[in-house]
CSV table of C-alpha atoms in Angstrom, one decimal:
chain,number,residue,atom,x,y,z
A,1,UNK,CA,-69.2,71.8,-0.2
A,2,UNK,CA,-66.7,69.2,-1.4
A,3,UNK,CA,-67.2,67.3,-4.6
A,4,UNK,CA,-67.4,63.5,-4.8
A,5,UNK,CA,-63.9,63.3,-6.2
A,6,UNK,CA,-62.6,64.9,-3.0
A,7,UNK,CA,-64.4,62.2,-0.9
A,8,UNK,CA,-63.1,59.5,-3.1
A,9,UNK,CA,-59.5,60.6,-2.7
A,10,UNK,CA,-60.0,60.9,1.0
A,11,UNK,CA,-61.3,57.3,1.3
A,12,UNK,CA,-58.4,56.1,-0.8
A,13,UNK,CA,-55.9,57.8,1.4
A,14,UNK,CA,-57.5,56.3,4.5
A,15,UNK,CA,-57.5,52.8,2.9
A,16,UNK,CA,-53.8,53.1,2.0
A,17,UNK,CA,-52.9,54.3,5.5
A,18,UNK,CA,-54.8,51.4,7.0
A,19,UNK,CA,-53.1,48.9,4.6
A,20,UNK,CA,-49.6,50.2,5.5
A,21,UNK,CA,-50.4,49.8,9.2
A,22,UNK,CA,-51.5,46.2,8.6
A,23,UNK,CA,-48.3,45.4,6.7
A,24,UNK,CA,-46.1,46.8,9.5
A,25,UNK,CA,-47.9,44.8,12.1
A,26,UNK,CA,-47.7,41.6,10.0
A,27,UNK,CA,-43.9,42.2,9.5
A,28,UNK,CA,-43.5,42.7,13.3
A,29,UNK,CA,-45.4,39.6,14.0
A,30,UNK,CA,-43.5,37.6,11.4
A,31,UNK,CA,-40.1,38.9,12.8
A,32,UNK,CA,-41.2,38.0,16.3
A,33,UNK,CA,-42.2,34.5,15.2
A,34,UNK,CA,-38.8,34.0,13.5
A,35,UNK,CA,-37.0,35.3,16.6
A,36,UNK,CA,-39.0,33.0,18.9
A,37,UNK,CA,-38.3,30.0,16.6
A,38,UNK,CA,-34.6,30.8,16.6
A,39,UNK,CA,-34.5,31.1,20.4
A,40,UNK,CA,-36.4,27.8,20.7
A,41,UNK,CA,-33.9,25.9,18.5
A,42,UNK,CA,-31.0,27.4,20.5
A,43,UNK,CA,-32.5,26.0,23.7
A,44,UNK,CA,-33.0,22.6,22.1
A,45,UNK,CA,-29.4,22.5,20.8
A,46,UNK,CA,-28.0,23.6,24.1
A,47,UNK,CA,-30.0,21.0,25.9
A,48,UNK,CA,-28.4,18.3,23.8
A,49,UNK,CA,-24.8,19.0,24.4
A,50,UNK,CA,-24.3,21.9,26.8
A,51,UNK,CA,-22.8,21.4,30.3
A,52,UNK,CA,-20.3,23.2,32.4
A,53,UNK,CA,-17.4,21.3,30.7
A,54,UNK,CA,-18.5,22.3,27.2
A,55,UNK,CA,-15.9,24.2,25.2
A,56,UNK,CA,-15.2,25.0,21.5
A,57,UNK,CA,-13.5,21.6,21.0
A,58,UNK,CA,-16.6,19.8,22.1
A,59,UNK,CA,-18.8,21.8,19.8
A,60,UNK,CA,-16.4,21.2,16.9
A,61,UNK,CA,-16.3,17.5,17.5
A,62,UNK,CA,-20.1,17.4,17.5
A,63,UNK,CA,-20.2,19.4,14.3
A,64,UNK,CA,-17.8,17.1,12.4
A,65,UNK,CA,-19.2,13.8,13.8
A,66,UNK,CA,-21.1,13.1,10.6
A,67,UNK,CA,-18.0,13.7,8.5
A,68,UNK,CA,-16.0,11.3,10.8
A,69,UNK,CA,-18.7,8.7,10.3
A,70,UNK,CA,-18.6,9.1,6.6
A,71,UNK,CA,-14.8,8.8,6.4
A,72,UNK,CA,-14.8,5.7,8.6
A,73,UNK,CA,-17.3,3.9,6.5
A,74,UNK,CA,-15.9,5.0,3.1
A,75,UNK,CA,-12.4,4.0,4.1
A,76,UNK,CA,-13.6,0.5,5.0
A,77,UNK,CA,-15.1,0.0,1.6
A,78,UNK,CA,-12.4,1.8,-0.4
A,79,UNK,CA,-9.7,-0.4,1.2
A,80,UNK,CA,-10.4,-3.1,-1.3
A,81,UNK,CA,-9.9,-0.6,-4.1
A,82,UNK,CA,-6.6,0.7,-2.7
A,83,UNK,CA,-5.3,-2.9,-2.3
A,84,UNK,CA,-6.2,-3.5,-6.0
A,85,UNK,CA,-4.5,-0.4,-7.0
A,86,UNK,CA,-1.3,-1.4,-5.2
A,87,UNK,CA,-1.3,-4.8,-6.8
A,88,UNK,CA,-2.1,-3.4,-10.3
A,89,UNK,CA,0.7,-0.8,-10.2
A,90,UNK,CA,3.2,-3.2,-8.8
A,91,UNK,CA,2.3,-5.8,-11.4
A,92,UNK,CA,2.6,-3.3,-14.2
A,93,UNK,CA,6.1,-2.3,-13.1
A,94,UNK,CA,7.2,-6.0,-12.9
A,95,UNK,CA,5.8,-6.7,-16.4
A,96,UNK,CA,7.6,-3.7,-17.9
A,97,UNK,CA,10.9,-4.8,-16.3
A,98,UNK,CA,10.6,-8.3,-17.7
A,99,UNK,CA,9.5,-7.2,-21.2
A,100,UNK,CA,11.4,-4.0,-21.7
A,101,UNK,CA,14.3,-3.5,-19.2
A,102,UNK,CA,15.7,-7.0,-18.8
A,103,UNK,CA,16.1,-7.5,-22.6
A,104,UNK,CA,18.1,-4.3,-22.8
A,105,UNK,CA,20.2,-5.4,-19.8
A,106,UNK,CA,20.9,-8.8,-21.4
A,107,UNK,CA,22.0,-7.3,-24.7
A,108,UNK,CA,24.2,-4.4,-23.5
A,109,UNK,CA,25.5,-5.1,-19.9
A,110,UNK,CA,28.5,-7.3,-19.0
A,111,UNK,CA,27.9,-10.7,-17.3
A,112,UNK,CA,28.6,-9.6,-13.7
A,113,UNK,CA,26.1,-6.7,-14.0
A,114,UNK,CA,23.5,-9.1,-15.4
A,115,UNK,CA,24.0,-11.4,-12.5
A,116,UNK,CA,23.7,-8.5,-10.1
A,117,UNK,CA,20.4,-7.3,-11.5
A,118,UNK,CA,18.9,-10.8,-11.6
A,119,UNK,CA,19.9,-11.6,-8.0
A,120,UNK,CA,19.1,-8.3,-6.4
A,121,UNK,CA,15.9,-7.6,-8.4
A,122,UNK,CA,14.3,-11.0,-7.7
A,123,UNK,CA,15.3,-10.8,-4.0
A,124,UNK,CA,13.8,-7.4,-3.7
A,125,UNK,CA,10.6,-8.5,-5.5
A,126,UNK,CA,10.3,-11.5,-3.2
A,127,UNK,CA,10.6,-9.4,-0.1
A,128,UNK,CA,8.0,-6.9,-1.3
A,129,UNK,CA,5.5,-9.6,-2.2
A,130,UNK,CA,6.0,-11.6,1.0
A,131,UNK,CA,5.7,-8.6,3.4
A,132,UNK,CA,2.7,-7.1,1.6
A,133,UNK,CA,0.9,-10.4,1.7
A,134,UNK,CA,1.6,-10.9,5.4
A,135,UNK,CA,0.7,-7.3,6.2
A,136,UNK,CA,-2.7,-7.5,4.6
A,137,UNK,CA,-3.6,-11.0,5.9
A,138,UNK,CA,-2.1,-10.9,9.4
A,139,UNK,CA,-4.5,-9.6,12.1
A,140,UNK,CA,-3.0,-6.7,14.1
A,141,UNK,CA,-3.9,-8.3,17.4
A,142,UNK,CA,-7.1,-7.9,19.6
A,143,UNK,CA,-7.4,-7.8,23.4
A,144,UNK,CA,-9.4,-10.5,25.0
A,145,UNK,CA,-13.2,-9.8,25.3
A,146,UNK,CA,-13.7,-11.8,28.5
A,147,UNK,CA,-12.4,-11.1,32.0
A,148,UNK,CA,-8.8,-12.1,32.6
A,149,UNK,CA,-5.9,-11.3,34.9
A,150,UNK,CA,-4.1,-9.3,32.3
A,151,UNK,CA,-3.3,-5.8,33.5
A,152,UNK,CA,-5.3,-3.0,31.9
A,153,UNK,CA,-5.1,0.8,32.0
A,154,UNK,CA,-8.6,1.8,31.1
A,155,UNK,CA,-11.9,0.8,29.7
A,156,UNK,CA,-12.8,1.3,26.0
A,157,UNK,CA,-15.8,3.6,25.7
A,158,UNK,CA,-17.0,1.9,22.5
A,159,UNK,CA,-16.1,-1.7,23.1
A,160,UNK,CA,-16.8,-1.6,26.8
A,161,UNK,CA,-13.9,-3.9,27.5
A,162,UNK,CA,-10.6,-3.4,29.4
A,163,UNK,CA,-7.8,-2.1,27.3
A,164,UNK,CA,-4.2,-3.3,27.9
A,165,UNK,CA,-1.3,-0.8,27.7
A,166,UNK,CA,-0.6,0.6,24.2
A,167,UNK,CA,-4.1,-0.5,23.0
A,168,UNK,CA,-6.3,1.9,21.1
A,169,UNK,CA,-9.7,1.7,19.4
A,170,UNK,CA,-9.9,1.8,15.6
A,171,UNK,CA,-13.2,3.4,14.5
A,172,UNK,CA,-12.8,1.9,11.0
A,173,UNK,CA,-12.3,-1.7,12.1
A,174,UNK,CA,-14.6,-1.0,15.1
A,175,UNK,CA,-12.4,-2.9,17.4
A,176,UNK,CA,-9.5,-2.3,19.9
A,177,UNK,CA,-6.1,-3.0,18.4
A,178,UNK,CA,-3.0,-4.1,20.4
A,179,UNK,CA,-0.2,-1.6,20.0
A,180,UNK,CA,-2.1,0.3,17.3
A,181,UNK,CA,-0.1,2.4,15.0
A,182,UNK,CA,-2.7,3.5,12.4
A,183,UNK,CA,-5.3,2.1,10.0
A,184,UNK,CA,-3.7,1.8,6.6
A,185,UNK,CA,-6.2,1.9,3.6
A,186,UNK,CA,-3.5,0.6,1.3
A,187,UNK,CA,-3.5,-2.6,3.3
A,188,UNK,CA,-7.2,-2.5,4.1
A,189,UNK,CA,-6.0,-3.5,7.6
A,190,UNK,CA,-4.9,-2.0,10.9
A,191,UNK,CA,-1.2,-1.8,11.6
A,192,UNK,CA,-0.8,-3.2,15.1
A,193,UNK,CA,1.4,-5.5,17.2
A,194,UNK,CA,1.4,-8.6,15.0
A,195,UNK,CA,1.7,-7.0,11.6
A,196,UNK,CA,3.7,-3.8,12.3
A,197,UNK,CA,7.0,-5.5,11.3
A,198,UNK,CA,5.4,-6.7,8.0
A,199,UNK,CA,4.1,-3.2,7.2
A,200,UNK,CA,7.4,-1.4,7.9
A,201,UNK,CA,9.4,-4.1,6.0
A,202,UNK,CA,7.1,-3.7,3.0
A,203,UNK,CA,7.5,0.1,3.0
A,204,UNK,CA,11.3,-0.3,3.3
A,205,UNK,CA,11.7,-2.9,0.5
A,206,UNK,CA,9.2,-1.2,-1.8
A,207,UNK,CA,11.2,2.0,-1.4
A,208,UNK,CA,14.4,0.2,-2.1
A,209,UNK,CA,12.9,-1.5,-5.2
A,210,UNK,CA,11.6,1.8,-6.5
A,211,UNK,CA,15.0,3.5,-6.0
A,212,UNK,CA,16.6,0.5,-7.8
A,213,UNK,CA,14.3,0.7,-10.8
A,214,UNK,CA,14.6,4.5,-11.0
A,215,UNK,CA,18.4,4.3,-11.0
A,216,UNK,CA,18.7,1.3,-13.3
A,217,UNK,CA,16.3,2.7,-15.9
A,218,UNK,CA,17.5,6.3,-15.8
A,219,UNK,CA,19.5,6.1,-19.1
A,220,UNK,CA,16.7,4.1,-20.7
A,221,UNK,CA,14.3,6.8,-19.6
A,222,UNK,CA,16.4,9.6,-21.0
A,223,UNK,CA,16.8,7.8,-24.4
A,224,UNK,CA,13.0,7.1,-24.5
A,225,UNK,CA,12.2,10.7,-23.6
A,226,UNK,CA,14.5,12.0,-26.4
A,227,UNK,CA,12.8,9.7,-28.8
A,228,UNK,CA,9.4,11.0,-27.8
A,229,UNK,CA,10.6,14.6,-28.2
A,230,UNK,CA,11.9,13.8,-31.7
A,231,UNK,CA,8.4,12.9,-32.8
A,232,UNK,CA,7.7,16.7,-33.1
A,233,UNK,CA,10.5,17.1,-35.7
A,234,UNK,CA,9.8,17.4,-39.4
A,235,UNK,CA,9.8,14.7,-40.7
A,236,UNK,CA,9.3,12.6,-37.6
A,237,UNK,CA,11.6,9.5,-37.2
A,238,UNK,CA,10.2,6.2,-38.2
A,239,UNK,CA,9.4,3.9,-35.3
A,240,UNK,CA,7.2,0.8,-35.2
A,241,UNK,CA,4.2,0.6,-32.9
A,242,UNK,CA,6.0,-1.8,-30.7
A,243,UNK,CA,9.0,0.5,-30.3
A,244,UNK,CA,6.8,3.4,-29.3
A,245,UNK,CA,5.1,1.3,-26.7
A,246,UNK,CA,8.5,0.4,-25.2
A,247,UNK,CA,9.5,4.0,-25.1
A,248,UNK,CA,6.2,5.0,-23.3
A,249,UNK,CA,6.5,2.1,-20.9
A,250,UNK,CA,10.0,3.1,-19.9
A,251,UNK,CA,8.8,6.7,-19.2
A,252,UNK,CA,5.9,5.4,-17.2
A,253,UNK,CA,8.2,3.1,-15.2
A,254,UNK,CA,10.7,5.8,-14.3
A,255,UNK,CA,8.1,8.4,-13.4
A,256,UNK,CA,6.0,6.1,-11.2
A,257,UNK,CA,9.0,4.5,-9.4
A,258,UNK,CA,10.6,7.9,-8.8
A,259,UNK,CA,7.4,9.4,-7.4
A,260,UNK,CA,6.7,6.4,-5.2
A,261,UNK,CA,10.3,6.3,-4.0
A,262,UNK,CA,10.1,9.9,-2.8
A,263,UNK,CA,6.6,9.6,-1.1
A,264,UNK,CA,7.0,6.2,0.4
A,265,UNK,CA,10.6,6.9,1.3
A,266,UNK,CA,9.5,9.8,3.4
A,267,UNK,CA,6.9,7.7,5.1
A,268,UNK,CA,9.4,4.9,5.8
A,269,UNK,CA,11.9,7.4,7.3
A,270,UNK,CA,9.2,8.8,9.5
A,271,UNK,CA,8.3,5.3,10.8
A,272,UNK,CA,12.0,4.5,11.3
A,273,UNK,CA,12.3,7.5,13.6
A,274,UNK,CA,9.2,6.4,15.6
A,275,UNK,CA,10.7,2.9,16.0
A,276,UNK,CA,14.0,4.3,17.2
A,277,UNK,CA,12.1,6.3,19.8
A,278,UNK,CA,10.0,3.3,20.8
A,279,UNK,CA,6.7,4.9,19.8
A,280,UNK,CA,3.8,4.4,17.5
A,281,UNK,CA,2.0,7.0,15.5
A,282,UNK,CA,-0.7,7.3,18.1
A,283,UNK,CA,1.7,7.4,21.0
A,284,UNK,CA,3.7,10.1,19.4
A,285,UNK,CA,0.8,12.5,19.7
A,286,UNK,CA,0.0,11.4,23.2
A,287,UNK,CA,3.6,11.7,24.4
A,288,UNK,CA,4.0,15.1,22.8
A,289,UNK,CA,1.0,16.5,24.7
A,290,UNK,CA,2.2,14.8,27.9
A,291,UNK,CA,5.7,16.2,27.4
A,292,UNK,CA,4.4,19.8,27.1
A,293,UNK,CA,2.1,19.3,30.2
A,294,UNK,CA,4.9,18.1,32.4
A,295,UNK,CA,7.4,20.7,31.1
A,296,UNK,CA,5.1,23.4,32.6
A,297,UNK,CA,5.4,21.7,35.9
A,298,UNK,CA,9.2,21.4,35.8
A,299,UNK,CA,9.2,17.7,35.2
A,300,UNK,CA,10.8,15.5,32.5
A,301,UNK,CA,8.7,13.0,30.5
A,302,UNK,CA,10.2,9.6,29.9
A,303,UNK,CA,8.7,7.2,27.4
A,304,UNK,CA,8.0,4.1,29.4
A,305,UNK,CA,8.4,1.9,26.3
A,306,UNK,CA,11.8,3.2,25.2
A,307,UNK,CA,14.5,0.6,25.8
A,308,UNK,CA,17.3,2.3,23.8
A,309,UNK,CA,17.7,2.8,20.1
A,310,UNK,CA,19.4,-0.5,19.3
A,311,UNK,CA,17.2,-2.5,21.6
A,312,UNK,CA,14.1,-0.9,20.2
A,313,UNK,CA,15.1,-2.2,16.7
A,314,UNK,CA,15.9,-5.7,18.1
A,315,UNK,CA,12.6,-5.9,19.8
A,316,UNK,CA,10.8,-4.6,16.7
A,317,UNK,CA,12.4,-7.2,14.3
A,318,UNK,CA,12.4,-10.0,16.9
A,319,UNK,CA,16.2,-10.3,16.7
A,320,UNK,CA,17.6,-12.3,19.6
A,321,UNK,CA,21.0,-13.3,18.1
A,322,UNK,CA,23.3,-12.0,15.3
A,323,UNK,CA,22.2,-14.7,12.8
A,324,UNK,CA,18.6,-13.4,13.1
A,325,UNK,CA,19.6,-10.2,11.2
A,326,UNK,CA,20.0,-12.5,8.2
A,327,UNK,CA,17.3,-15.1,8.7
A,328,UNK,CA,14.6,-12.7,10.1
A,329,UNK,CA,15.3,-9.3,8.5
A,330,UNK,CA,17.1,-10.0,5.1
A,331,UNK,CA,15.1,-13.1,4.3
A,332,UNK,CA,11.3,-13.8,4.5
A,333,UNK,CA,10.3,-14.8,8.0
A,334,UNK,CA,6.9,-15.2,9.7
A,335,UNK,CA,8.2,-15.4,13.2
A,336,UNK,CA,6.1,-14.0,16.0
A,337,UNK,CA,6.8,-10.5,17.4
A,338,UNK,CA,8.4,-9.8,20.8
A,339,UNK,CA,6.0,-10.6,23.6
A,340,UNK,CA,2.2,-11.0,23.2
A,341,UNK,CA,1.2,-7.4,23.0
A,342,UNK,CA,-0.8,-7.5,26.3
A,343,UNK,CA,2.1,-6.8,28.7
A,344,UNK,CA,5.2,-4.8,28.3
A,345,UNK,CA,8.6,-4.6,30.1
A,346,UNK,CA,9.2,-0.9,31.0
A,347,UNK,CA,12.7,0.2,32.0
A,348,UNK,CA,12.9,1.8,35.4
A,349,UNK,CA,14.1,5.4,35.7
A,350,UNK,CA,15.6,6.6,38.9
A,351,UNK,CA,14.3,10.2,39.0
A,352,UNK,CA,12.0,12.6,37.1
A,353,UNK,CA,10.0,9.6,35.8
A,354,UNK,CA,6.5,10.2,34.6
A,355,UNK,CA,4.6,7.6,32.6
A,356,UNK,CA,1.2,7.5,30.9
């Protein structure tokens, strides 16, 4: 006959065995619930976006849609900050030139070089200020919202209005833009048909101004840099607070203008290439895809808005006669661009012509 201790151990073993079985069943039920919940959410997500045309690009666009919305709304608000930064940096360079650079030029340069710096510097400054003001305040051009006889190529999916040729929708401005190139946060405005010339001219003259300041202040920068380096000598040279501020200002001027000249110069060169081709930044991507597609079919793509390299520049600047190169390009001019941005004259190609 077994003792009570044996019965107690037997009961404890049975209890532990039963407890383990309950835990296993609970885990299985929990895993099955998680699996069912996961399958349920998969069905819900597929019911929202899945169809026979769905691919990885569609899924990726749906995933990044909140990020696109955030960028569009933040860019709209930060445009004011970017414009303020441009004005502040440009004003700081102008102040340093007047307070630090020009006094050195007046005291050390001959008369003909002083006259050159005064004429060229103020002309360049005038062109920069004029074109930046016009680029920020001039509307890029909007298609008519009501029905008209103007030829259109498609319907905007967001505005639900007809779109003329070369018109694209800007998600930041939330409007369709005539001959849209891009939305520039540094202008807090879209670059389109009516202000494209102002934008490019601003980039061009700002680049020229930065190169001019960088070259003119090069020797002053080297002298100021050597003075700053000499502060680490023992004993350090004696300079007044005003002289130290002049040295630091010259270094700031040269570094900023040189950096902007490189960055903005590359952007200006890129837009010059696009203008030579008769394209905008948006059309460049569209034409590249169309060129690849037609190449597979043995056809040659022709840009319907390319009128020749020289003619493209004449149309862009609104040059109709030789004197306009002076009055409309080298001097401030607020003349209207070529055509109204709703219709375009396309050159006719005899063969292998494909347009978009």
